[in-house]
PDB file of C-alpha atoms in Angstrom:
ATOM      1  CA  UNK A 102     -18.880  31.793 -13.748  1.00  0.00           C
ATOM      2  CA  UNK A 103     -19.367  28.002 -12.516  1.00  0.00           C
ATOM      3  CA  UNK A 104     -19.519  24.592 -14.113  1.00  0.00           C
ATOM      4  CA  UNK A 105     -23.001  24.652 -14.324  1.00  0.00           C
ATOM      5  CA  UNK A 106     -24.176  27.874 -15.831  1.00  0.00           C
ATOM      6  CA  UNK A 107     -21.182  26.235 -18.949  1.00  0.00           C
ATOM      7  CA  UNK A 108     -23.390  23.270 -19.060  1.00  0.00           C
ATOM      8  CA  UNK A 109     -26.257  25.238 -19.642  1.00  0.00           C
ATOM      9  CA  UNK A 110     -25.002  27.189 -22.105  1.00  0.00           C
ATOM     10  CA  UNK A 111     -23.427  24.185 -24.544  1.00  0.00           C
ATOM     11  CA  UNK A 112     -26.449  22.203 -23.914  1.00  0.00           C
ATOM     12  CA  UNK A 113     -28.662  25.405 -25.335  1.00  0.00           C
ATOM     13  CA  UNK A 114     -25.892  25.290 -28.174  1.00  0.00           C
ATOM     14  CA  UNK A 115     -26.800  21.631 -29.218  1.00  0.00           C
ATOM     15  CA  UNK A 116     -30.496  22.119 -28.761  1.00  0.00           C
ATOM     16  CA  UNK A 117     -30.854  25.467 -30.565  1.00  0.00           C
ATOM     17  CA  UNK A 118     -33.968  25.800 -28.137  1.00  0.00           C
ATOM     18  CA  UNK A 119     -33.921  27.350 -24.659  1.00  0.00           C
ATOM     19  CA  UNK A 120     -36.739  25.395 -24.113  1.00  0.00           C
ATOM     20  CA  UNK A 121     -35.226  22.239 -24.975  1.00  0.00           C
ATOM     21  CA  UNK A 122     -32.254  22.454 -23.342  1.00  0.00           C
ATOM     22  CA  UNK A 123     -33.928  23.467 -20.365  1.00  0.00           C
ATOM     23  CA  UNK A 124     -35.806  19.641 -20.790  1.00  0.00           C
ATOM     24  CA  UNK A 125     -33.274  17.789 -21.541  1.00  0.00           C
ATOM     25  CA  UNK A 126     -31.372  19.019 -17.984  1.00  0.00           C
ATOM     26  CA  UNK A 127     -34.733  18.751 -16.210  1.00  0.00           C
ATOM     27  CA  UNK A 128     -35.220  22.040 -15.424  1.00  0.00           C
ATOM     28  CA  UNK A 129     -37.651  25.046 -15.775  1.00  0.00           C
ATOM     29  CA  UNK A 130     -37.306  27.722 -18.757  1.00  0.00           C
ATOM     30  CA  UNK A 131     -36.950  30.793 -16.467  1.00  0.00           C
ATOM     31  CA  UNK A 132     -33.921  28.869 -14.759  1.00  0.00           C
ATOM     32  CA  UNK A 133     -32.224  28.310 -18.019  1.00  0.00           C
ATOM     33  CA  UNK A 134     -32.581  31.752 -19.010  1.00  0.00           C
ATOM     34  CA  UNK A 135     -31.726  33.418 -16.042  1.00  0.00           C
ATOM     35  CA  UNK A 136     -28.214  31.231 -15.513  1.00  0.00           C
ATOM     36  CA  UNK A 137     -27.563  32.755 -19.189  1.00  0.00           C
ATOM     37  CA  UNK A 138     -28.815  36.309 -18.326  1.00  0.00           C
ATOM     38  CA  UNK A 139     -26.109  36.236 -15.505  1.00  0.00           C
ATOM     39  CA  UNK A 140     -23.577  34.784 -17.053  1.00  0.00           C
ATOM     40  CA  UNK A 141     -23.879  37.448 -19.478  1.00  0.00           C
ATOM     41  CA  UNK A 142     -23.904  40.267 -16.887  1.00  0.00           C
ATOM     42  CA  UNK A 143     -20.698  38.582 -15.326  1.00  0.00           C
ATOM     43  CA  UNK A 144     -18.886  38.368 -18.028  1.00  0.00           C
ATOM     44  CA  UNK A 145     -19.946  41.904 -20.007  1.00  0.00           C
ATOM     45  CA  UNK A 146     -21.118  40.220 -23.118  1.00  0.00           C
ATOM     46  CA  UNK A 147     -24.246  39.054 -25.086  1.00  0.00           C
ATOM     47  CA  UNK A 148     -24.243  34.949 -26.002  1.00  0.00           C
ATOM     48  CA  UNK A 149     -26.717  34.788 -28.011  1.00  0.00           C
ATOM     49  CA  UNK A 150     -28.952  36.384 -31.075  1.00  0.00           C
ATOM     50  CA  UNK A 151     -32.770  35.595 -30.879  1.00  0.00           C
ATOM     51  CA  UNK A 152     -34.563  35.925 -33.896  1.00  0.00           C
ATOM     52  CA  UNK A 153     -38.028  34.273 -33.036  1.00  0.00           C
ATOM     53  CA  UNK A 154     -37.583  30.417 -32.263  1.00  0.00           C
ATOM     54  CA  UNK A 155     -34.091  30.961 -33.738  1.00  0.00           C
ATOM     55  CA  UNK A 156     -30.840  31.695 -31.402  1.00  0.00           C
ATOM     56  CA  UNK A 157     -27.311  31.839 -32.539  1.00  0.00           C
ATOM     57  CA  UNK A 158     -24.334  32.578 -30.964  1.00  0.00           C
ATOM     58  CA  UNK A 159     -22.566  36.148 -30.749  1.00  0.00           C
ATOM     59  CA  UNK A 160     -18.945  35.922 -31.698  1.00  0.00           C
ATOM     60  CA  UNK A 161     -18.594  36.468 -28.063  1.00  0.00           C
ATOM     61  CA  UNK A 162     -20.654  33.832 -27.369  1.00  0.00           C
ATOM     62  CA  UNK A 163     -18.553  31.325 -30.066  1.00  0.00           C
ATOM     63  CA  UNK A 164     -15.661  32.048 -27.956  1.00  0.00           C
ATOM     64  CA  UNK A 165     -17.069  31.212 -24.740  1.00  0.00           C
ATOM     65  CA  UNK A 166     -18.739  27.924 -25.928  1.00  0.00           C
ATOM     66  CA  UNK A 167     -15.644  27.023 -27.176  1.00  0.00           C
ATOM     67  CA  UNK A 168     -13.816  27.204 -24.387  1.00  0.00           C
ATOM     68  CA  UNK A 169     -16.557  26.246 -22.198  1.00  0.00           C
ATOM     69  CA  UNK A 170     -16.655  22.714 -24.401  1.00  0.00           C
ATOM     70  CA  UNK A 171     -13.073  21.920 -22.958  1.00  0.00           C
ATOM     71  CA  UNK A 172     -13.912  22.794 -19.497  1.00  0.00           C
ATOM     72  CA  UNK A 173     -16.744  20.856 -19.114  1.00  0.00           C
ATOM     73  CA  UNK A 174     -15.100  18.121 -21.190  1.00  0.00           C
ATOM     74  CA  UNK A 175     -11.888  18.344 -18.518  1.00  0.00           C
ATOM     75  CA  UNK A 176     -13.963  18.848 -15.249  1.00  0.00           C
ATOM     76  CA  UNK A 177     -16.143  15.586 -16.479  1.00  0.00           C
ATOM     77  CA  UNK A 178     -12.691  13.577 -16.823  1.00  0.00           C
ATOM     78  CA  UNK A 179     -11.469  14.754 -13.377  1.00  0.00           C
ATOM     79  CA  UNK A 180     -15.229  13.320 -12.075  1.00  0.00           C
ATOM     80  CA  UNK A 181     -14.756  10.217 -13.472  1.00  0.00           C
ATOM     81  CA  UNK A 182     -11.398   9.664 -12.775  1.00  0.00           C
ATOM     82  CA  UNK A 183     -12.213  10.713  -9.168  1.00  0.00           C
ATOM     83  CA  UNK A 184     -15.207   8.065  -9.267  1.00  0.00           C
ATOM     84  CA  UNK A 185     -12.972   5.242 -10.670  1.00  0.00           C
ATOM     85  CA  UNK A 186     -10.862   6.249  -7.707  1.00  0.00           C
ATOM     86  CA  UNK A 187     -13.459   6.184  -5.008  1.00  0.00           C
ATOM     87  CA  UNK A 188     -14.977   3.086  -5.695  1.00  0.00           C
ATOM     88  CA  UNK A 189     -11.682   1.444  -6.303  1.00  0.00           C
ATOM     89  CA  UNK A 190     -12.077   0.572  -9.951  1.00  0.00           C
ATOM     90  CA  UNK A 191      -8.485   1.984 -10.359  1.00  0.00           C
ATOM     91  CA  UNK A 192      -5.160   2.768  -7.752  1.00  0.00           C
ATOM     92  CA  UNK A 193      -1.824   1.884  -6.941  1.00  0.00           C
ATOM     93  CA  UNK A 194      -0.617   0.810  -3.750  1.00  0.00           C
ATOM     94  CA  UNK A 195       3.250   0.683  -2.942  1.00  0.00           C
ATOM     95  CA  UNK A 196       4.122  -1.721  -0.024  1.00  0.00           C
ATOM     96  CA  UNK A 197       7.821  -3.120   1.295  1.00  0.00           C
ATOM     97  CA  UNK A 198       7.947  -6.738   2.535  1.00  0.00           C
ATOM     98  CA  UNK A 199      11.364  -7.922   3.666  1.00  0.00           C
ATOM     99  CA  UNK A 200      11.998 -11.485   1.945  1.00  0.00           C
ATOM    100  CA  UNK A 201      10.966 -14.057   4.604  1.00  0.00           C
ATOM    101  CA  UNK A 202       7.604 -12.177   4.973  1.00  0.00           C
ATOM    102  CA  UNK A 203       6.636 -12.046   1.052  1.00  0.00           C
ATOM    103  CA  UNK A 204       6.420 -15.719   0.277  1.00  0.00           C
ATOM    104  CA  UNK A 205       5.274 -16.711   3.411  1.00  0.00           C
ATOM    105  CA  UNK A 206       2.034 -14.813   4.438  1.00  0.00           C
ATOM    106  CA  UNK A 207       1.370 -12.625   1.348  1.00  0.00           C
ATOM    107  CA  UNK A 208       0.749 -14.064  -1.786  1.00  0.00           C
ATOM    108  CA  UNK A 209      -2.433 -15.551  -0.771  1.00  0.00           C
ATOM    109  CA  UNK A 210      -3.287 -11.957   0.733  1.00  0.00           C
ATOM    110  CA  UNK A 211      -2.818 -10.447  -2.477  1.00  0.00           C
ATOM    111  CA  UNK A 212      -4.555 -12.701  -4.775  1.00  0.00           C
ATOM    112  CA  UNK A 213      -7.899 -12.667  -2.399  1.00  0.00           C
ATOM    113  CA  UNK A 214      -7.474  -8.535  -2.756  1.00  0.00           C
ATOM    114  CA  UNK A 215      -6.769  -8.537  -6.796  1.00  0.00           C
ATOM    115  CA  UNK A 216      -9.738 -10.597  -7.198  1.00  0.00           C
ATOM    116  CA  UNK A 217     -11.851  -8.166  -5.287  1.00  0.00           C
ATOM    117  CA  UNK A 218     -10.316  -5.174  -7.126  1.00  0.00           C
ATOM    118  CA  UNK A 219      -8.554  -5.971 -10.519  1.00  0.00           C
ATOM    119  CA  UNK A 220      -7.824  -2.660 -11.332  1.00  0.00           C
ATOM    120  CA  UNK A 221      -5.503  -1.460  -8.244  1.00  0.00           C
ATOM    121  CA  UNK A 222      -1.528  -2.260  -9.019  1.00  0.00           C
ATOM    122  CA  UNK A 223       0.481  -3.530  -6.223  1.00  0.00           C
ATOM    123  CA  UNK A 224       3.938  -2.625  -6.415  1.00  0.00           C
ATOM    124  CA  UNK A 225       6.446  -4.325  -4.140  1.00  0.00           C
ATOM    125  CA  UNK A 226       9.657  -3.770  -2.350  1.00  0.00           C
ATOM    126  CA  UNK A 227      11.788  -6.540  -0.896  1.00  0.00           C
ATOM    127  CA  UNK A 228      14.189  -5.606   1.456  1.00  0.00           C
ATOM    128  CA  UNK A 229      15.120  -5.321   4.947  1.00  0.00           C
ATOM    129  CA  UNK A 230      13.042  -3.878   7.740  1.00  0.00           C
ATOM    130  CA  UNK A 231      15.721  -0.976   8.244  1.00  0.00           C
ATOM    131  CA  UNK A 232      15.083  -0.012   4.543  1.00  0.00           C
ATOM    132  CA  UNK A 233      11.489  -0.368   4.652  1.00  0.00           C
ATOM    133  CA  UNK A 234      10.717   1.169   7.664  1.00  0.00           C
ATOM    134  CA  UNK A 235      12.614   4.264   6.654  1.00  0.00           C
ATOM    135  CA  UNK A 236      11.024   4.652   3.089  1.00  0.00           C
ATOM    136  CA  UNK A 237       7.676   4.613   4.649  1.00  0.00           C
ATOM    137  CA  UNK A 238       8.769   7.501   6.868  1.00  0.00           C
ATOM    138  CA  UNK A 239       9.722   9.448   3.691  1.00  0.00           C
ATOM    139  CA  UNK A 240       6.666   8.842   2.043  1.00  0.00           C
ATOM    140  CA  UNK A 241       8.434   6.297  -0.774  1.00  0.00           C
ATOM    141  CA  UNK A 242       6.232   3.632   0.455  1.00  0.00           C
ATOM    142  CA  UNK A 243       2.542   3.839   1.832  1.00  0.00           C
ATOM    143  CA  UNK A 244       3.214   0.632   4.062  1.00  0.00           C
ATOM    144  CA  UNK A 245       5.495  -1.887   4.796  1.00  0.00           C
ATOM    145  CA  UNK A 246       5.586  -4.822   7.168  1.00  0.00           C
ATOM    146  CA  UNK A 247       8.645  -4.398   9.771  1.00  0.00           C
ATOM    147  CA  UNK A 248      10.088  -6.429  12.464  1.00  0.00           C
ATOM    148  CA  UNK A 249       9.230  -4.756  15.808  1.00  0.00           C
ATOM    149  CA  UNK A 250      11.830  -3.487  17.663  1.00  0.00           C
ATOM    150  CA  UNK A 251      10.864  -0.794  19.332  1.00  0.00           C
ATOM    151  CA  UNK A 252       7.751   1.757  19.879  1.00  0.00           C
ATOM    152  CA  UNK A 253       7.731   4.427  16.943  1.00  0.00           C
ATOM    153  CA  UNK A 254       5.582   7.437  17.071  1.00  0.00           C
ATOM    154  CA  UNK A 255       6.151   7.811  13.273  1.00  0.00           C
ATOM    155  CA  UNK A 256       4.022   5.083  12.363  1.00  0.00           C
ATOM    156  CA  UNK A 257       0.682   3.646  13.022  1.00  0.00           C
ATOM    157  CA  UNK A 258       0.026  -0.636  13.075  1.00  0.00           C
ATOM    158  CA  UNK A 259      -1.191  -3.410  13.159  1.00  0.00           C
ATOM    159  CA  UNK A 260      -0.022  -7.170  14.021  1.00  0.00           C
ATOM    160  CA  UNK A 261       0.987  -9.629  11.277  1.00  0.00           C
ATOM    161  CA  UNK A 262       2.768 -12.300  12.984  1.00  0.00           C
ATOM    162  CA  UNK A 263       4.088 -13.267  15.689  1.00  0.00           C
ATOM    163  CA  UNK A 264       6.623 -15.942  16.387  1.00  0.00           C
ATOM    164  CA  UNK A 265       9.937 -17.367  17.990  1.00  0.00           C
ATOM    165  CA  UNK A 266      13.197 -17.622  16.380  1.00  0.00           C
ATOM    166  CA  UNK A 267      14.528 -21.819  16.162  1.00  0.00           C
ATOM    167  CA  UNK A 268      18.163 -22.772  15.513  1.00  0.00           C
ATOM    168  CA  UNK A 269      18.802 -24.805  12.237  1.00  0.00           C
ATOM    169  CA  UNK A 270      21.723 -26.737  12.412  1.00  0.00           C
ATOM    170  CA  UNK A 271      23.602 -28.762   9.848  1.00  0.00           C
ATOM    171  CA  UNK A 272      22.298 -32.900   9.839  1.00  0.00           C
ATOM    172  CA  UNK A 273      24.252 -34.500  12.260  1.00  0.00           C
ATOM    173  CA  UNK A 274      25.202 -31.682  14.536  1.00  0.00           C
ATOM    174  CA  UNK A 275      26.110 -32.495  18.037  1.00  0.00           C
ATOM    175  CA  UNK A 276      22.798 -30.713  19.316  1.00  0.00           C
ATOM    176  CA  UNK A 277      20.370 -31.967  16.598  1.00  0.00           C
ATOM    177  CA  UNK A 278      18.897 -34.237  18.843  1.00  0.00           C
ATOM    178  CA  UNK A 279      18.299 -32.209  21.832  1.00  0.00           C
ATOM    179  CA  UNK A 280      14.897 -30.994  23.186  1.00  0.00           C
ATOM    180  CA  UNK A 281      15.543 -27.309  22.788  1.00  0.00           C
ATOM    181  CA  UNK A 282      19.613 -24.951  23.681  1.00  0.00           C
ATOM    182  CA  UNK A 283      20.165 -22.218  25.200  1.00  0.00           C
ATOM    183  CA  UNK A 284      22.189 -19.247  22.947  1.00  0.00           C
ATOM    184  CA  UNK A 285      24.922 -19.680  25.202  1.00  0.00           C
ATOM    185  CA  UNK A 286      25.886 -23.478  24.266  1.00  0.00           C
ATOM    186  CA  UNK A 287      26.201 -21.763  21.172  1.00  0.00           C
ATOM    187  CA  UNK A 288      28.714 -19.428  21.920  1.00  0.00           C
ATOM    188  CA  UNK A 289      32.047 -21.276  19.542  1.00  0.00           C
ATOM    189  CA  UNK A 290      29.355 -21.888  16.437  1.00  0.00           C
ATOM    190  CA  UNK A 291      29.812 -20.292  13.798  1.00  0.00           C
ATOM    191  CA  UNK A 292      27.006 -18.162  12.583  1.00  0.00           C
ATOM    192  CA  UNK A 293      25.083 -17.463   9.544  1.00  0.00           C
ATOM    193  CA  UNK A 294      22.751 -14.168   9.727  1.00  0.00           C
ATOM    194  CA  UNK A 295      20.839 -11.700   7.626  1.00  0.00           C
ATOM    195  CA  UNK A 296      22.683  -8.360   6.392  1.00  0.00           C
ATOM    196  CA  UNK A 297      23.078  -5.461   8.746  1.00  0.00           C
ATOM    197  CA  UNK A 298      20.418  -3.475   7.105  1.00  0.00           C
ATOM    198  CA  UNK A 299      17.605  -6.520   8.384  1.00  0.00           C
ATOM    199  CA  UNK A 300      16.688  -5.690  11.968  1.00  0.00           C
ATOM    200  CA  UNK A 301      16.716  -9.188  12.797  1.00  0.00           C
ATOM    201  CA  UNK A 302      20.821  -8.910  12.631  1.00  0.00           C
ATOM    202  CA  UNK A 303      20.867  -6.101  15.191  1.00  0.00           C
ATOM    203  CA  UNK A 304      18.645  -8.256  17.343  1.00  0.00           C
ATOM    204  CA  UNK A 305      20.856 -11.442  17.600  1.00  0.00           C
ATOM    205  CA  UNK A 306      23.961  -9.548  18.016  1.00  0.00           C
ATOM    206  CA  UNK A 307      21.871  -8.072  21.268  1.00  0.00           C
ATOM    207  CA  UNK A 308      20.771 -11.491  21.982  1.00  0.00           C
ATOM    208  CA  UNK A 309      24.118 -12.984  21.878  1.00  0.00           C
ATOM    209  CA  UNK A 310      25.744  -9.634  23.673  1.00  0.00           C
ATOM    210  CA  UNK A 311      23.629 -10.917  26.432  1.00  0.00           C
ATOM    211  CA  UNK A 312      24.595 -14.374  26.669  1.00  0.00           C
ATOM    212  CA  UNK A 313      28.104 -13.073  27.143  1.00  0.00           C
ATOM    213  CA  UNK A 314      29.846 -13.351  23.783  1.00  0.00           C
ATOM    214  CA  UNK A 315      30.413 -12.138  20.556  1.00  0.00           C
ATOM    215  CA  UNK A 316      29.542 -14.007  17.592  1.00  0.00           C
ATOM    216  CA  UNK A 317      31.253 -15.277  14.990  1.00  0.00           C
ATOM    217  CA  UNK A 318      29.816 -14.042  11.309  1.00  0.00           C
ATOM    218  CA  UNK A 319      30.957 -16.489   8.566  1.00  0.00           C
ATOM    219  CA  UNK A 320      28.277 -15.115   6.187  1.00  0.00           C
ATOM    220  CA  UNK A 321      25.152 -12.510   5.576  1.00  0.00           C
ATOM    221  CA  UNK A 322      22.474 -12.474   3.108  1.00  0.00           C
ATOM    222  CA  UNK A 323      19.076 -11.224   2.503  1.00  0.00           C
ATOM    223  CA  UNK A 324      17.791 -15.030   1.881  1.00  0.00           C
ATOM    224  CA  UNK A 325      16.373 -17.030   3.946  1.00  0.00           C
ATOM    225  CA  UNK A 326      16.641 -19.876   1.674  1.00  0.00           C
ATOM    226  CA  UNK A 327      20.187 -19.294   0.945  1.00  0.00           C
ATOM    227  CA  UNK A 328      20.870 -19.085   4.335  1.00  0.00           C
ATOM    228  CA  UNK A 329      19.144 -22.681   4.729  1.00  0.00           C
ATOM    229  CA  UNK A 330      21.568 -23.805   2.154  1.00  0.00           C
ATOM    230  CA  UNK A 331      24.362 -22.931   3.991  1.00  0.00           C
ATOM    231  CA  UNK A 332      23.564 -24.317   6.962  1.00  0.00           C
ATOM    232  CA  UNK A 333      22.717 -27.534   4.998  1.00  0.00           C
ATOM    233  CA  UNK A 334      26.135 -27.185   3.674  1.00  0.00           C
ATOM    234  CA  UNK A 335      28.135 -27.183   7.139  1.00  0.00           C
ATOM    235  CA  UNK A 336      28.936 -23.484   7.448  1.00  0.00           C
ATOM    236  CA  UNK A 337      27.307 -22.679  10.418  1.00  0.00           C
ATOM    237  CA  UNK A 338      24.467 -22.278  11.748  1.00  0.00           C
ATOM    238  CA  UNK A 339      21.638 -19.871  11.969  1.00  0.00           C
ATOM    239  CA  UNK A 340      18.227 -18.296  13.597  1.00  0.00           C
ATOM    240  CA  UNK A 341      15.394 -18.586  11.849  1.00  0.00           C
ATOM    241  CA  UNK A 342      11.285 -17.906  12.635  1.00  0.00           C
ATOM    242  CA  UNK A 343       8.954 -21.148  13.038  1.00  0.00           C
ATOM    243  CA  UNK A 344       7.558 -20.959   9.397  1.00  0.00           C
ATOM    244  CA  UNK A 345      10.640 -20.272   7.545  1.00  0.00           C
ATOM    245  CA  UNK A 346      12.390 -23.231   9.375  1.00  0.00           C
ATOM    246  CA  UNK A 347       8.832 -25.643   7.884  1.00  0.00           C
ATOM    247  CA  UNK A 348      10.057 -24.377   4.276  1.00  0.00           C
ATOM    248  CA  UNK A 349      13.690 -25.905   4.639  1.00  0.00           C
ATOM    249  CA  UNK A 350      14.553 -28.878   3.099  1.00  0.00           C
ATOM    250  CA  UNK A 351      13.592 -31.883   5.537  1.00  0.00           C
ATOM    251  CA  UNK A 352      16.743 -33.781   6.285  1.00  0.00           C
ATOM    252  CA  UNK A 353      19.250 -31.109   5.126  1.00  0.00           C
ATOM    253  CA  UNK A 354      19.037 -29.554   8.414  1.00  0.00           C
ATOM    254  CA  UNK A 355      18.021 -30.289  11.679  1.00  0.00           C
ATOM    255  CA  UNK A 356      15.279 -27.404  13.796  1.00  0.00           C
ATOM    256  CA  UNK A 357      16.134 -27.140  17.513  1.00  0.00           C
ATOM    257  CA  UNK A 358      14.267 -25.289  19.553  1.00  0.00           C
ATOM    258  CA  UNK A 359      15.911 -22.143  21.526  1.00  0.00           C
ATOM    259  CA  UNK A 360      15.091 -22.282  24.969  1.00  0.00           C
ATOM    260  CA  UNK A 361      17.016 -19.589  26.734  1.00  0.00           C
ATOM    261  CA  UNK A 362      16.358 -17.100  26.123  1.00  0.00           C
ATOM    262  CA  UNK A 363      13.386 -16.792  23.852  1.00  0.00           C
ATOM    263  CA  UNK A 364      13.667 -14.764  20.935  1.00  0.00           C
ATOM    264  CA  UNK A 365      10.324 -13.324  19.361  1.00  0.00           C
ATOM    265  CA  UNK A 366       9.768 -12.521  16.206  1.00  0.00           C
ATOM    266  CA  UNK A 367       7.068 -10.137  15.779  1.00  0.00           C
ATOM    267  CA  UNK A 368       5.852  -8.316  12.090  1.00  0.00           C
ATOM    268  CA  UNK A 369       3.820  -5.409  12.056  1.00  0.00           C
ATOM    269  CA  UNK A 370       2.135  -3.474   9.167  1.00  0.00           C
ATOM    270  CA  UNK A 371       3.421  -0.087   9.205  1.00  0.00           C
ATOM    271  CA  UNK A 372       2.491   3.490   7.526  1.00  0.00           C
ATOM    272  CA  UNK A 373       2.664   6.701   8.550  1.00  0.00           C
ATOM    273  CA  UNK A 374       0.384   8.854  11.044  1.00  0.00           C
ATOM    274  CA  UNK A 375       0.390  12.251   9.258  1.00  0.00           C
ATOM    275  CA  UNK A 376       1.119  11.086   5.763  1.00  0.00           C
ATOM    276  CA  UNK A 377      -1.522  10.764   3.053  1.00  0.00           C
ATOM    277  CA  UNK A 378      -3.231   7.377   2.355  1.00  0.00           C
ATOM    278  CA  UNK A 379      -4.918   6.814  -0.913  1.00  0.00           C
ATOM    279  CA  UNK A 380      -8.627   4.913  -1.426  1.00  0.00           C
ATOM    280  CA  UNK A 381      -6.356   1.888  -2.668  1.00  0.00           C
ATOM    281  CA  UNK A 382      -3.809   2.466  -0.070  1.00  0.00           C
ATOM    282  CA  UNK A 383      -6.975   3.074   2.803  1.00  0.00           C
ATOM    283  CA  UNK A 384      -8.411  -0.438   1.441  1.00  0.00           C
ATOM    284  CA  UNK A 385      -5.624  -2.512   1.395  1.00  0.00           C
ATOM    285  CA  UNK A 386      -5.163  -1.562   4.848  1.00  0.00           C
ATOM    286  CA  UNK A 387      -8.419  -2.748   6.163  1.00  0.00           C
ATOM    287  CA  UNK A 388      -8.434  -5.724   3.720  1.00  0.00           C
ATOM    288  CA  UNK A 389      -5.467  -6.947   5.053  1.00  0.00           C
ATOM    289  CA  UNK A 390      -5.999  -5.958   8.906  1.00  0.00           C
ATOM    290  CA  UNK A 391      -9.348  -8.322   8.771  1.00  0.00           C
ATOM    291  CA  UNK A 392      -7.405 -11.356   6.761  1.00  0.00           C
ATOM    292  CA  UNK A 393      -4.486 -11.255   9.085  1.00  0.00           C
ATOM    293  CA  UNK A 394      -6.158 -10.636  12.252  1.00  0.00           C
ATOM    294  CA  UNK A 395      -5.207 -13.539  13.880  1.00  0.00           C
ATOM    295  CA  UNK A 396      -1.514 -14.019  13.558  1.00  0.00           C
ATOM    296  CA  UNK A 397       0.332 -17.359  13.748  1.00  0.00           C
ATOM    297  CA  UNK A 398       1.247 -18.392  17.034  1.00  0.00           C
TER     298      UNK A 398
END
């Protein structure tokens, strides 16, 4: 038994007519009847009565039709469901952006793809790359943009930006004026950094390691604009990428660059190798590989 010898058989039922139904579904009498004739055979039964020009159905045949009415009905839902999926009528994508990434890059990135395909949902994640990174490896996200720290066989990529990390100081520091520091004239500030679950943390504790001390942590957070405020405030002072350091508040805090050594701060897309990608999730990928192919400098 297969799809179509069911839609021959209800279409018969609404035309009464073997003839008719065999028009209706473009196709030649002898077809129509011989689908039946083995359907019949297959199943042990007799459909229908003929009586002339008149057919009914056996009580065999009512049983059948009935239950053939809410396969077809079921295999045409899973078709057009499928379709809706295929040419990207409908979806859901799931993708993690840590916090100085979202409102920086994205938004723009997501309108342009909305407007292109209404009916896909974006749902998003803001957190830290640590977090991120690892929920794509579990299959909790489809993507996520990460701060590259190392190689990862996991994961396939592509670039989203790449930039170098500035020092913000408070107004009126002793260095605000100079043409760029080294991390080591830093050594007795205090410092303000992102939580230990951001990848950036790990990577100016190395950076500092390096330049021979330890530092001093007055404060974490997960924002970049609290951690602007803070700075602003006299606290201490922080790292920060080029475009992040544009957003703070002019005259709060001062943006020196780091000359020794330089830090880079590099985003990637992320997803996994082996894992499954929907249509959506396939889509956004190219969509946003082509609008981000040329990353900030």
């Amino acid at each position: 038994m297969d799809i179509r010898q069911l839609q021959y058989l209800l279409q018969i039922v609404r035309s009464q007519s073997f003839t008719k139904a065999a028009e209706r579904l473009h196709i030649t009498q002898p077809t129509i009847s011989k689908a039946v004739k083995n359907l019949e055979d297959e199943l042990g039964v007799q459909l229908f009565i003929r009586s002339g020009r008149d057919i009914t159905l056996t009580d065999a045949g009512k049983v059948i039709a009935q239950g053939a009415g809410k396969i077809v009905d079921q295999m045409e839902e899973i078709q057009n469901g499928l379709a809706e999926l295929t040419s990207l009528q409908k979806g859901s994508i799931s993708l993690g952006l840590p916090p100085m990434v979202g409102s920086s890059f994205f938004p723009s990135v997501i309108r342009r793809f909305r407007e292109l395909h209404p009916g896909i949902s974006i749902s998003i994640l803001e957190d830290g790359s640590k977090k991120i990174q690892a929920a794509v490896a579990a299959g909790e996200l489809d993507m996520g943009v990460v701060l590259l720290s190392s190689p990862e066989d996991t994961f396939a990529s592509f670039p989203v930006v790449e930039e170098r990390l500035q020092v913000v100081l408070p107004a009126g520091h002793a260095l605000a004026e100079s043409d760029g520091v080294s991390l080591s004239e830093l050594a007795a500030e205090s410092f303000i950094m992102f939580r230990q679950d951001f990848t950036l943390h790990d990577v100016m504790l190395e950076a500092c390691r390096e330049a021979g001390f330890r530092p001093d942590i007055v404060c974490e957070s997960s924002q970049w604009d609290f951690i602007g405020g803070m700075v602003a405030a006299g606290l201490g002072i922080a790292m920060l990428p080029e475009t992040i350091c544009k957003q703070l508040a002019p005259g709060a805090v001062s943006i020196v660059k780091l000359v020794e050594p330089l830090i880079p701060w590099r985003l990637v897309m992320i997803w996994h190798k082996e894992g499954y990608l929907s249509f959506a999730a396939r889509k956004w990928l190219s969509f946003a590989n082509e609008q981000l192919s040329n990353p900030i400098k």
